[in-house]
Short mmCIF file of C-alpha atoms in Angstrom, two decimals:
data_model
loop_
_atom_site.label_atom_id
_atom_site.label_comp_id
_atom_site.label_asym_id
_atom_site.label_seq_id
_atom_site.Cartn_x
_atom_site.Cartn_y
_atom_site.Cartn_z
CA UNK A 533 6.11 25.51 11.42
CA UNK A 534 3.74 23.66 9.19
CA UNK A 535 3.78 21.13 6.20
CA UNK A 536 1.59 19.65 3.64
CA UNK A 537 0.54 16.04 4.49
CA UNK A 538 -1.24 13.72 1.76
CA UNK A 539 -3.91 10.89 3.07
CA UNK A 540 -6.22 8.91 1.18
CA UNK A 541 -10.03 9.22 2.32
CA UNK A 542 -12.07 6.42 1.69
CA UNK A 543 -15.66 6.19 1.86
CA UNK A 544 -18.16 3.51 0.53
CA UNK A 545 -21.64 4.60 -1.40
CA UNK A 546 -25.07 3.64 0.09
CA UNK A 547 -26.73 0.92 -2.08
CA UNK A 548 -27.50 2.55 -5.08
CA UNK A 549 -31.13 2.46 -6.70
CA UNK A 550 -31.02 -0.15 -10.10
CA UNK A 551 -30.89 2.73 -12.26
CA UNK A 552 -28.35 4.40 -10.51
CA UNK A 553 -26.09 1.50 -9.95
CA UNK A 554 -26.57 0.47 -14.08
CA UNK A 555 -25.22 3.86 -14.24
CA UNK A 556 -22.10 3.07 -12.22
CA UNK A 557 -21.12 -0.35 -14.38
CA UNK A 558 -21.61 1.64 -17.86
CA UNK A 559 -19.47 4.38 -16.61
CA UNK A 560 -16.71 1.66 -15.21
CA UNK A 561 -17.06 -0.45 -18.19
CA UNK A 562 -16.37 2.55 -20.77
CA UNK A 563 -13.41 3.71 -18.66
CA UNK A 564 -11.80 0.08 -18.80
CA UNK A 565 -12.58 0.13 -22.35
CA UNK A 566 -10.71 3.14 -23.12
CA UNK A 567 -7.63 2.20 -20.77
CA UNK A 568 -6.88 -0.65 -22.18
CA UNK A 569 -7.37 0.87 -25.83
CA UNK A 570 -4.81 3.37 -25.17
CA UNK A 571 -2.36 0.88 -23.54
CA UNK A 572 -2.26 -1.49 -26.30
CA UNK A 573 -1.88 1.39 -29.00
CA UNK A 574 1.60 2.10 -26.87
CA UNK A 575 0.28 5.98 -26.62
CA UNK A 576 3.24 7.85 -25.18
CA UNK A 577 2.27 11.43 -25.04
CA UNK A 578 -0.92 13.02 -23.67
CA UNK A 579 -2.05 14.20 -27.31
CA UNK A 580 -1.87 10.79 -28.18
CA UNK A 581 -3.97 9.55 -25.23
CA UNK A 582 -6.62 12.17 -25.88
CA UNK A 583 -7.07 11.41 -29.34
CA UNK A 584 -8.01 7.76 -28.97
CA UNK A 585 -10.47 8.55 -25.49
CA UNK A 586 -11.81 11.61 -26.79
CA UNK A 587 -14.96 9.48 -28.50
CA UNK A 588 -15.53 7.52 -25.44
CA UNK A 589 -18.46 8.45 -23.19
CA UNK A 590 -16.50 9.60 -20.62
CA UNK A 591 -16.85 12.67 -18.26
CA UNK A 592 -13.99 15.29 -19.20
CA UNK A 593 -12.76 14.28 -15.80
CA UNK A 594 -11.87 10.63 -16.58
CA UNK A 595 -10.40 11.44 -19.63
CA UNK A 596 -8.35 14.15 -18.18
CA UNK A 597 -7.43 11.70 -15.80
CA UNK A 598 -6.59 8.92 -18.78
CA UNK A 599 -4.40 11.15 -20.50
CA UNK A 600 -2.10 12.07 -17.73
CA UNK A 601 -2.24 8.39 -17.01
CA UNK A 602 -1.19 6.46 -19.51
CA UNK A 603 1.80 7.50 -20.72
CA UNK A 604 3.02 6.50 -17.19
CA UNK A 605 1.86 3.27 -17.34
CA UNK A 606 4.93 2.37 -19.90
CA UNK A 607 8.11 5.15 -18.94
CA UNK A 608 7.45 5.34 -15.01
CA UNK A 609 5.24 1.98 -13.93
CA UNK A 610 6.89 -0.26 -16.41
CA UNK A 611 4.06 -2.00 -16.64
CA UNK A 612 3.59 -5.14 -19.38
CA UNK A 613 0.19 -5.47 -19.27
CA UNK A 614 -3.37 -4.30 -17.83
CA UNK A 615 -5.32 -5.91 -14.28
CA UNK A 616 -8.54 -6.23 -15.14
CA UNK A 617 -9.67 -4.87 -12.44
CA UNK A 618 -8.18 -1.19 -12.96
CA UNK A 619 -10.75 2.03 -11.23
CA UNK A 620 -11.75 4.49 -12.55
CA UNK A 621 -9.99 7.69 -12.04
CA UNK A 622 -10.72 11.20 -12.09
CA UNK A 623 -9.33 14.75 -11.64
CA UNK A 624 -9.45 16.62 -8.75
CA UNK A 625 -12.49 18.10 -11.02
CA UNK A 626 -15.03 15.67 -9.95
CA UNK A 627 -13.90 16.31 -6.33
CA UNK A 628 -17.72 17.93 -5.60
CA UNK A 629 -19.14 17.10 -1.87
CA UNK A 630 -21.50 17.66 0.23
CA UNK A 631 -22.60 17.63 4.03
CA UNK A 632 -25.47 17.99 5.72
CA UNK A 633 -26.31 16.58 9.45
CA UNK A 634 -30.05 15.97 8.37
CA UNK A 635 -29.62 13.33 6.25
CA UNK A 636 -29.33 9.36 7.22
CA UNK A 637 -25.65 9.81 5.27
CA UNK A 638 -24.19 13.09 5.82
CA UNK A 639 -22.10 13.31 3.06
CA UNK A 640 -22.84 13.16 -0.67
CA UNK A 641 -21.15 12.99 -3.80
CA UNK A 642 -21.99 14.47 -7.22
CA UNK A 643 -21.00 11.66 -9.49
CA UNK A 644 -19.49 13.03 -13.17
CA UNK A 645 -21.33 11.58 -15.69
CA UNK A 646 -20.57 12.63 -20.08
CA UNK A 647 -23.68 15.15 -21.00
CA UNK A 648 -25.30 18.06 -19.66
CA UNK A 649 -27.68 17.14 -16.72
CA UNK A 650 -26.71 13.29 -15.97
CA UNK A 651 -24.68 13.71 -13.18
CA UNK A 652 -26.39 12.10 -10.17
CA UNK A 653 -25.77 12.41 -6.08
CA UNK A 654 -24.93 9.48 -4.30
CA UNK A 655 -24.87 8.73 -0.37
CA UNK A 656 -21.18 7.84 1.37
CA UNK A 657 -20.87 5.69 3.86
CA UNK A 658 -17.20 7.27 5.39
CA UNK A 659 -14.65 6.46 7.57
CA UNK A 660 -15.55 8.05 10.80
CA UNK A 661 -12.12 8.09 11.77
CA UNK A 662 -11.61 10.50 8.70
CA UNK A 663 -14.89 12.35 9.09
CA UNK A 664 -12.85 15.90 10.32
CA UNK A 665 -11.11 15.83 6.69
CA UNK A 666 -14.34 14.92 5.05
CA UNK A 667 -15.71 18.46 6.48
CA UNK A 668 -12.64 19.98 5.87
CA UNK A 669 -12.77 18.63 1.79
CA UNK A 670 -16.00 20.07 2.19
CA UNK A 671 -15.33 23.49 2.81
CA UNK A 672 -12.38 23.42 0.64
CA UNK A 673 -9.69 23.43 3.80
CA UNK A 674 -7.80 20.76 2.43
CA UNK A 675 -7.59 20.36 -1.09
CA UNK A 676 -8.60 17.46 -3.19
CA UNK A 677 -6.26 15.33 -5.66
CA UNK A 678 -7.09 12.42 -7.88
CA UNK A 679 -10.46 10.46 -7.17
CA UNK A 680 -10.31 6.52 -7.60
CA UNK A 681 -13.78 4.85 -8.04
CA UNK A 682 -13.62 0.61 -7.40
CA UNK A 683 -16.53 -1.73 -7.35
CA UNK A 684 -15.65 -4.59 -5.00
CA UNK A 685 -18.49 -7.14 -5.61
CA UNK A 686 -21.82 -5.19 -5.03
CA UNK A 687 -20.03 -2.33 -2.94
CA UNK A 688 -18.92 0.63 -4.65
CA UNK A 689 -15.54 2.55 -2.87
CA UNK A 690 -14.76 6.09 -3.37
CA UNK A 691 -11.00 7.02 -2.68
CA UNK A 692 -10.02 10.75 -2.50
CA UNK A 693 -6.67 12.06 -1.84
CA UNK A 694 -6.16 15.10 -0.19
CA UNK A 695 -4.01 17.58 1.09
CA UNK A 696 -3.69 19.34 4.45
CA UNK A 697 -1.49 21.34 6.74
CA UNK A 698 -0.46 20.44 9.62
CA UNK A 699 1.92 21.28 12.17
CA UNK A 700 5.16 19.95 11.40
CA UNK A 701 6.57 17.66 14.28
CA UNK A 702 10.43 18.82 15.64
CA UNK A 703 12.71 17.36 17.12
CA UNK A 704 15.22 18.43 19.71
CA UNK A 705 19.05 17.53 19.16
CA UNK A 706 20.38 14.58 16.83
CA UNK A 707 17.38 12.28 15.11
CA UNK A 708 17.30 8.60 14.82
CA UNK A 709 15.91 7.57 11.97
CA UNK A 710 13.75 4.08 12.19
CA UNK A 711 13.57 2.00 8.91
CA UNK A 712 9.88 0.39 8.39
CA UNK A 713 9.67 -2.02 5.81
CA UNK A 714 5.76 -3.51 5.25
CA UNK A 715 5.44 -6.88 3.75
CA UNK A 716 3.64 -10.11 3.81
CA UNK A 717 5.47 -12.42 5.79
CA UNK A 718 6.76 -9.62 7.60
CA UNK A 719 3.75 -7.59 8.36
CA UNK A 720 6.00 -4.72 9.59
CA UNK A 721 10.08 -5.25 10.23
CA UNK A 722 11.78 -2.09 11.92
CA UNK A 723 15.52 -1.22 13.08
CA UNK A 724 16.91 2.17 13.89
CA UNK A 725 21.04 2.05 12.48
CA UNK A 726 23.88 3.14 15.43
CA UNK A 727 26.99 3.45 13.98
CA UNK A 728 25.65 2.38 10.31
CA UNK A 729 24.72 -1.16 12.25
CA UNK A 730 21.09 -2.32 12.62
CA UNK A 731 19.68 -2.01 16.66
CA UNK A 732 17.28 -3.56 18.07
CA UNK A 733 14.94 -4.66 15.34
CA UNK A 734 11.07 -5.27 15.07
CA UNK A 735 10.04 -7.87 13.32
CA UNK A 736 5.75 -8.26 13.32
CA UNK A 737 4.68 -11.57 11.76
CA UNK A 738 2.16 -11.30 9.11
CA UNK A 739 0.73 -15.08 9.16
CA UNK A 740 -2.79 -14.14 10.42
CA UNK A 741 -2.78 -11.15 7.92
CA UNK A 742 -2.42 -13.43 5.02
CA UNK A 743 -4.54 -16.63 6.26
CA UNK A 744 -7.26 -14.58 6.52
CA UNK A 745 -6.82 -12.86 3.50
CA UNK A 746 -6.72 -16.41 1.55
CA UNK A 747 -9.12 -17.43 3.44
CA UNK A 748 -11.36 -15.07 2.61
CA UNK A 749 -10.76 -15.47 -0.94
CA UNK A 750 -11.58 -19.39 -0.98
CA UNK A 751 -14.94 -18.50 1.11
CA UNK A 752 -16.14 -15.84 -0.69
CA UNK A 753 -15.44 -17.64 -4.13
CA UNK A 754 -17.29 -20.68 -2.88
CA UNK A 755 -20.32 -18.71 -1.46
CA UNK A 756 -20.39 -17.33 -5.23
CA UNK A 757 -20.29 -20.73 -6.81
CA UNK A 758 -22.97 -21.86 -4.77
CA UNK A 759 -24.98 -19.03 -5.35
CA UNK A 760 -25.16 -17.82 -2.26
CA UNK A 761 -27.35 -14.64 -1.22
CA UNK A 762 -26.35 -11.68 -1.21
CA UNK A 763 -26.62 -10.42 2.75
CA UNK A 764 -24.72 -14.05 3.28
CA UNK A 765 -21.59 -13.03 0.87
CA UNK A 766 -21.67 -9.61 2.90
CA UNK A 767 -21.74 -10.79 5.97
CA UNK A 768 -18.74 -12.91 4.99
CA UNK A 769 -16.83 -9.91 3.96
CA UNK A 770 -17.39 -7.58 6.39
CA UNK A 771 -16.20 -10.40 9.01
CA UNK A 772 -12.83 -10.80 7.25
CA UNK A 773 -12.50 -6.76 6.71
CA UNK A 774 -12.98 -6.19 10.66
CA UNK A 775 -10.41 -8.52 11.60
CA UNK A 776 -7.92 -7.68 9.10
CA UNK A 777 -9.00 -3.62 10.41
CA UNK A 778 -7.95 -5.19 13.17
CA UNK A 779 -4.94 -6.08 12.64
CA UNK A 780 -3.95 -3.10 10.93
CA UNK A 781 -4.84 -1.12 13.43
CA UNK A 782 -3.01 -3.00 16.05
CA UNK A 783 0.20 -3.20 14.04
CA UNK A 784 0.27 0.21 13.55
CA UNK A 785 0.27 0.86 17.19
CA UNK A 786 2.89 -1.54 17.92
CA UNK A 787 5.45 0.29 15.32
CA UNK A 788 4.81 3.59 16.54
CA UNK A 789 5.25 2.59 20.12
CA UNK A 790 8.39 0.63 19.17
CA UNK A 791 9.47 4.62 17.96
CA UNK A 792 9.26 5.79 21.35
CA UNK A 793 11.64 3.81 22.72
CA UNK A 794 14.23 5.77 20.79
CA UNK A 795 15.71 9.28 21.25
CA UNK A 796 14.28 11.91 18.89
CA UNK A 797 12.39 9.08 16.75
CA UNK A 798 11.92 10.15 12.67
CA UNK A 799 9.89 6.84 11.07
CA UNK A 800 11.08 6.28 7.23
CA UNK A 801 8.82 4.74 5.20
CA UNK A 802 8.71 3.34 1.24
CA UNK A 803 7.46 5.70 -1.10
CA UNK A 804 4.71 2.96 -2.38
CA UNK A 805 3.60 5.21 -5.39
CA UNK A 806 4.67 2.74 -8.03
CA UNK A 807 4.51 -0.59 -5.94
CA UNK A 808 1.38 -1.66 -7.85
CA UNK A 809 2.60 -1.54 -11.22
CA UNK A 810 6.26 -2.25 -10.87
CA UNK A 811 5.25 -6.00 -9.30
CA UNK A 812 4.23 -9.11 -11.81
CA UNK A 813 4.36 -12.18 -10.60
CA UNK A 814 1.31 -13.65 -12.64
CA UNK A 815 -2.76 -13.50 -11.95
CA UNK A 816 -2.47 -15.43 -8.84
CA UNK A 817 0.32 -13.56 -6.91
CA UNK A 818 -0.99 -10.30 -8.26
CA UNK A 819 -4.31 -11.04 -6.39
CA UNK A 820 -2.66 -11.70 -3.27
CA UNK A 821 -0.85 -8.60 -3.68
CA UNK A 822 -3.74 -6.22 -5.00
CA UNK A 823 -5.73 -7.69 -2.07
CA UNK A 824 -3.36 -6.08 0.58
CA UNK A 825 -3.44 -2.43 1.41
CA UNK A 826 0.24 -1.46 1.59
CA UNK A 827 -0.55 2.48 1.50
CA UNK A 828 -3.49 1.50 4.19
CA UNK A 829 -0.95 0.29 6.96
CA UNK A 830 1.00 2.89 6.18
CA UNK A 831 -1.32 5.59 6.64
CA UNK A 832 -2.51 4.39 9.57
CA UNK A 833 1.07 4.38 11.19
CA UNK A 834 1.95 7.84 9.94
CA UNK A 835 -1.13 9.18 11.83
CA UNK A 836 -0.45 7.39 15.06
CA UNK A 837 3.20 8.70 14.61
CA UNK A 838 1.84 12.20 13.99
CA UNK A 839 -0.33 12.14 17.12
CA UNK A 840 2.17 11.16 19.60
CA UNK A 841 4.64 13.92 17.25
CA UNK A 842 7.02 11.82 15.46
CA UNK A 843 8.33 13.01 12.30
CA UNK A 844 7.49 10.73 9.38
CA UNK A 845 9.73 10.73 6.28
CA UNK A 846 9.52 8.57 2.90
CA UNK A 847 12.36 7.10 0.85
CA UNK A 848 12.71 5.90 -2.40
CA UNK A 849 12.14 2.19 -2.56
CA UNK A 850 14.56 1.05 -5.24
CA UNK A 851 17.29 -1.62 -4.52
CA UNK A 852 16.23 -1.69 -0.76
CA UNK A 853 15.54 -5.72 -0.80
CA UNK A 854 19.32 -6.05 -3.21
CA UNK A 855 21.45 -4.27 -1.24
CA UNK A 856 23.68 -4.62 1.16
CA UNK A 857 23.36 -2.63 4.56
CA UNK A 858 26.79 -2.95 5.30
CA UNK A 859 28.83 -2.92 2.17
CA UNK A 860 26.20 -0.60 0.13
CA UNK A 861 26.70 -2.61 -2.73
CA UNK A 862 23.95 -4.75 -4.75
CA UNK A 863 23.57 -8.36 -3.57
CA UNK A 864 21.33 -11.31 -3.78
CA UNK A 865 17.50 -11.86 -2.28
CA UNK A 866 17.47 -15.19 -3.16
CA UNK A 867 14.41 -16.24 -0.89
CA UNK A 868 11.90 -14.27 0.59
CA UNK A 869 13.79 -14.75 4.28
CA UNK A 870 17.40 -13.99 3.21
CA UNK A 871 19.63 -11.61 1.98
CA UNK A 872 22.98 -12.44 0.75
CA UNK A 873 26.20 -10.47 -0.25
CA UNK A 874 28.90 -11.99 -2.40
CA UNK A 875 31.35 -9.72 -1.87
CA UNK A 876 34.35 -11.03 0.07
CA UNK A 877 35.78 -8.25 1.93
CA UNK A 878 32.38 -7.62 3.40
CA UNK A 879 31.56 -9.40 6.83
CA UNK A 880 27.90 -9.60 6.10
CA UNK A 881 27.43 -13.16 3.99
CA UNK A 882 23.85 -13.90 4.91
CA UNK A 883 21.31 -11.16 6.26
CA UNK A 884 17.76 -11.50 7.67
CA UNK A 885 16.36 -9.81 3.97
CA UNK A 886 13.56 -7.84 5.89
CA UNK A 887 15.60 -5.97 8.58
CA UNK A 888 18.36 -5.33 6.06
CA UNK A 889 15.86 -3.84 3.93
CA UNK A 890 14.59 -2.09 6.72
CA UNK A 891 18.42 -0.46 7.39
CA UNK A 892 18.55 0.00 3.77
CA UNK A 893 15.34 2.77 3.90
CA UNK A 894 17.21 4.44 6.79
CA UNK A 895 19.71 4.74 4.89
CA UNK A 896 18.14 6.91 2.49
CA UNK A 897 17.04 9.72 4.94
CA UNK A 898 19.99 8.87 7.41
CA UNK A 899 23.25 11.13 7.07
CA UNK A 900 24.98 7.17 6.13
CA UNK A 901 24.31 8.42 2.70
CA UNK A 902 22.35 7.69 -0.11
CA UNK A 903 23.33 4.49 -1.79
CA UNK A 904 20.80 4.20 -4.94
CA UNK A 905 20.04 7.20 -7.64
CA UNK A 906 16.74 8.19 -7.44
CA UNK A 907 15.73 7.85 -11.21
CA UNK A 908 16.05 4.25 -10.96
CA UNK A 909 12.85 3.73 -8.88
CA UNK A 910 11.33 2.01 -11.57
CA UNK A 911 13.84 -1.35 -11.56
CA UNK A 912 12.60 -3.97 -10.19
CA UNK A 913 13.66 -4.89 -6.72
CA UNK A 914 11.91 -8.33 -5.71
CA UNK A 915 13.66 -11.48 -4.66
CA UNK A 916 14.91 -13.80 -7.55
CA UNK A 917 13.05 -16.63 -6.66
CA UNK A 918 9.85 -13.93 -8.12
CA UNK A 919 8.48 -14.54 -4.71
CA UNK A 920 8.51 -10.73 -4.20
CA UNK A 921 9.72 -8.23 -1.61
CA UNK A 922 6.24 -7.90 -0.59
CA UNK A 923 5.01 -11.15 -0.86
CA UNK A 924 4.19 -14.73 0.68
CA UNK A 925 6.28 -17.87 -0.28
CA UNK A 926 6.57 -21.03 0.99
CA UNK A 927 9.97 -21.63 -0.96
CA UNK A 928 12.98 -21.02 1.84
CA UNK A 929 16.13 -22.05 0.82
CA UNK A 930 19.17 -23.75 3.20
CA UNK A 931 22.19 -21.01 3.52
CA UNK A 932 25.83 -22.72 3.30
CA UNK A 933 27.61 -19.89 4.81
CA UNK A 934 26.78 -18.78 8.48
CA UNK A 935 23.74 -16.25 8.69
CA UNK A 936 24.62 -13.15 10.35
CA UNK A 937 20.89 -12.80 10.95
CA UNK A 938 18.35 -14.98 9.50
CA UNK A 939 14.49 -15.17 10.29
CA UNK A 940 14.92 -18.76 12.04
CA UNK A 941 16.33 -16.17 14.73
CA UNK A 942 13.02 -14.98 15.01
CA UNK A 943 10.13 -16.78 17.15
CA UNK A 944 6.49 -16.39 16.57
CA UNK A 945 4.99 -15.13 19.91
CA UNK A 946 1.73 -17.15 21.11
CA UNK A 947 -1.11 -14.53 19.81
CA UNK A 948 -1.76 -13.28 23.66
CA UNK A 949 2.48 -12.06 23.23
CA UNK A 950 3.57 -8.88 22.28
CA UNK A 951 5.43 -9.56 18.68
CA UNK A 952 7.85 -7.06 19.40
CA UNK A 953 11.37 -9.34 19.09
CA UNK A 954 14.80 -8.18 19.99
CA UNK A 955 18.00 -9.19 18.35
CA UNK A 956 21.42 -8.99 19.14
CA UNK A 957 22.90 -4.90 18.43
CA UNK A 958 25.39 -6.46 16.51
CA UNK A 959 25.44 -8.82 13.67
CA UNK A 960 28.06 -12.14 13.83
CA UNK A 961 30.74 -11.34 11.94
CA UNK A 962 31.55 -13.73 8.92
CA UNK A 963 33.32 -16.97 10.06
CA UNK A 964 31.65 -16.80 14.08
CA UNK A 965 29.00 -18.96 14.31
CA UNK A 966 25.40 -18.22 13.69
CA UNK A 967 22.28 -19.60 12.59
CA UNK A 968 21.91 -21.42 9.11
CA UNK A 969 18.26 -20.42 7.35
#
């Protein structure tokens, strides 16, 4: 039995020639232009949209593209303003490739461009991990979906989602379903739920993830300041993307092999369509946020999990970090490292916030029900110190009340350690002693 799976391709274009690359900025800078135009006229209806882009210069496929976007931005992302750093994207129109193995860079794409006869081929530097879907886009086996364009300093990167059969993995008697919930502090936290309770969870740090990623930052923006060439500031950035590569790739591993260990594994996943949009938390957080590739991680575990043939699923993300695992009812995040549930005939008081927002995905796939409608994806469901579900704080704040599990219960391994932590199968009830945060 097959089933449709959706994966991102990425691929990076081959330094374009001056005129080529002047090309490139006008095309970006007209697309921004028109965005944000439409945004701040509050245009709610495609109609609307096309009447306000329609004079841009702007191939049919990024308006096409604006028109079904920006009526989202408002009813489904919720968003209250515009990153200035937005890419340009395009209909699964523009989606024109091509391959051939005499050339330096196989595969090509025919860049849209407003008029007759100014669209221009460009060289892609791909993935080579993805190269089998490239040739499969190519010759129309899988089938393309919306194209993102991004210029990251002088690089230019070329996202294309696609879709693809594939066999669809089974499973033989009773599932368990694993929660995986992806964050910052918490590159990856995992449980599987026995008897509605949380077993055995996972809990990878992400520290190193999000040094280097600020580290990074501070080097690259110094380089810039000190006008720094141009092969130096690359070098610098291809260092940092390795090793976070790295990581990814090694994280990914270890939650897919923390699957196994399970009977009849099924991974469940956030849906992280609107994850983007739905979080604010200023210029400075939304960099740090922006900067880390939630759907990346992901992707990579889902195609570890489908080549060792466990099932992947995705659940609606709403209320995960708010409520309670136990109770099912909306609590408190009030730091990034705990949850907490005021209700007094519940035993849970204070939760480690990750792993019960880890049960709390399982939950949604997992025949303990469904605990949060799924038109209200589009509340927000971050921590109320603003620190986010998803992202790095300092602030931690002292429980009063025994923690049933907290993240002091956690140790950082030494980096030669596995990070794979296990906690007790069942929480301390409320009144036993426990750890305070």
């Amino acid at each position: 039995m097959s089933t449709t799976v959706t994966k991102t391709l990425q691929a990076t274009f081959a330094p374009p020639t001056a005129h080529k690359q002047s090309k490139l900025i006008d095309l970006l800078d007209t697309y921004r232009d028109g965005l944000q135009e439409a945004f701040d006229s509050g245009a709610s209806t495609m109609s609307a949209v096309s009447d306000i882009v329609t004079p841009y210069d702007l191939p049919y496929q990024a308006k096409a593209a604006l028109c079904n976007y920006v009526p989202k931005l408002r009813k489904t992302y919720n968003a209250k303003e515009l990153d200035d750093e937005h890419p340009i994207r395009l209909t699964n129109q523009a989606a024109k490739f091509d391959h051939s193995d005499e050339r330096d860079y196989e595969f090509t794409w025919w860049v849209p461009r407003p008029g007759r006869g100014t669209n221009f081929w460009i060289p892609l530097r791909i993935n080579p991990e993805q190269e089998d879907l490239w040739h499969d886009l190519v010759s129309e086996d899988a089938k393309a979906g919306e194209i993102r364009l991004q210029q990251h300093r002088q690089n230019w990167v070329l996202h294309v989602t696609v879709e693809y059969p594939v066999e669809e993995p089974a499973t033989d008697g009773d599932a368990t379903h694993i929660g995986l919930d992806i964050g910052e502090t918490a590159l990856i936290t995992g449980c599987a739920l026995k008897d509605g309770s949380p077993t055995d969870p996972l809990v990878r740090s992400g520290s190193r993830a999000k040094h280097l990623r600020k580290e990074m930052h501070t080097t690259l923006k110094r380089l810039q300041e000190r006008d720094a060439s141009e092969w130096r500031t690359d070098e610098r950035f291809d260092h940092y993307q390795n090793a976070l590569t790295d990581i990814v790739e090694k994280a990914s591993r270890e939650a897919v092999e923390y699957a196994t260990q399970f009977e009849n594994p099924v991974l469940v996943m956030e849906t992280l369509t609107y994850i983007r949009e739905r979080l604010d938390y200023g210029k400075y957080m939304n960099r740090r946020l922006h900067s880390w590739a939630f759907a990346r991680l992901q992707g990579r575990i889902e195609d570890k999990a489908t080549e060792a043939g466990i099932p992947v699923e995705y659940a609606n993300p709403a209320y995960t970090s708010q409520t309670c695992h136990s109770c099912h009812r909306i609590g408190r995040r009030d730091s990034q490292a705990e949850f907490r549930c005021p209700h007094d005939d519940c035993h849970v008081s204070t939760f480690q916030a990750d792993i019960n927002a880890s049960a709390n995905i399982v939950r949604r796939v997992d025949p303990w029900g469904e605990s949060v409608p799924l038109d209200k994806a589009e509340r927000d469901d971050s921590p109320r110190d603003g620190s986010g579900s998803d992202t790095a704080t300092t602030h931690r704040e002292t429980s009063e009340t025994p923690s049933q599990m907290t993240l002091t219960a956690f140790q950082e391994s030494k980096p030669s350690t596995s990070v794979h932590e296990t906690v007790s199968r069942e929480p301390t009830r409320a009144g036993d002693s426990g750890d305070d945060d």
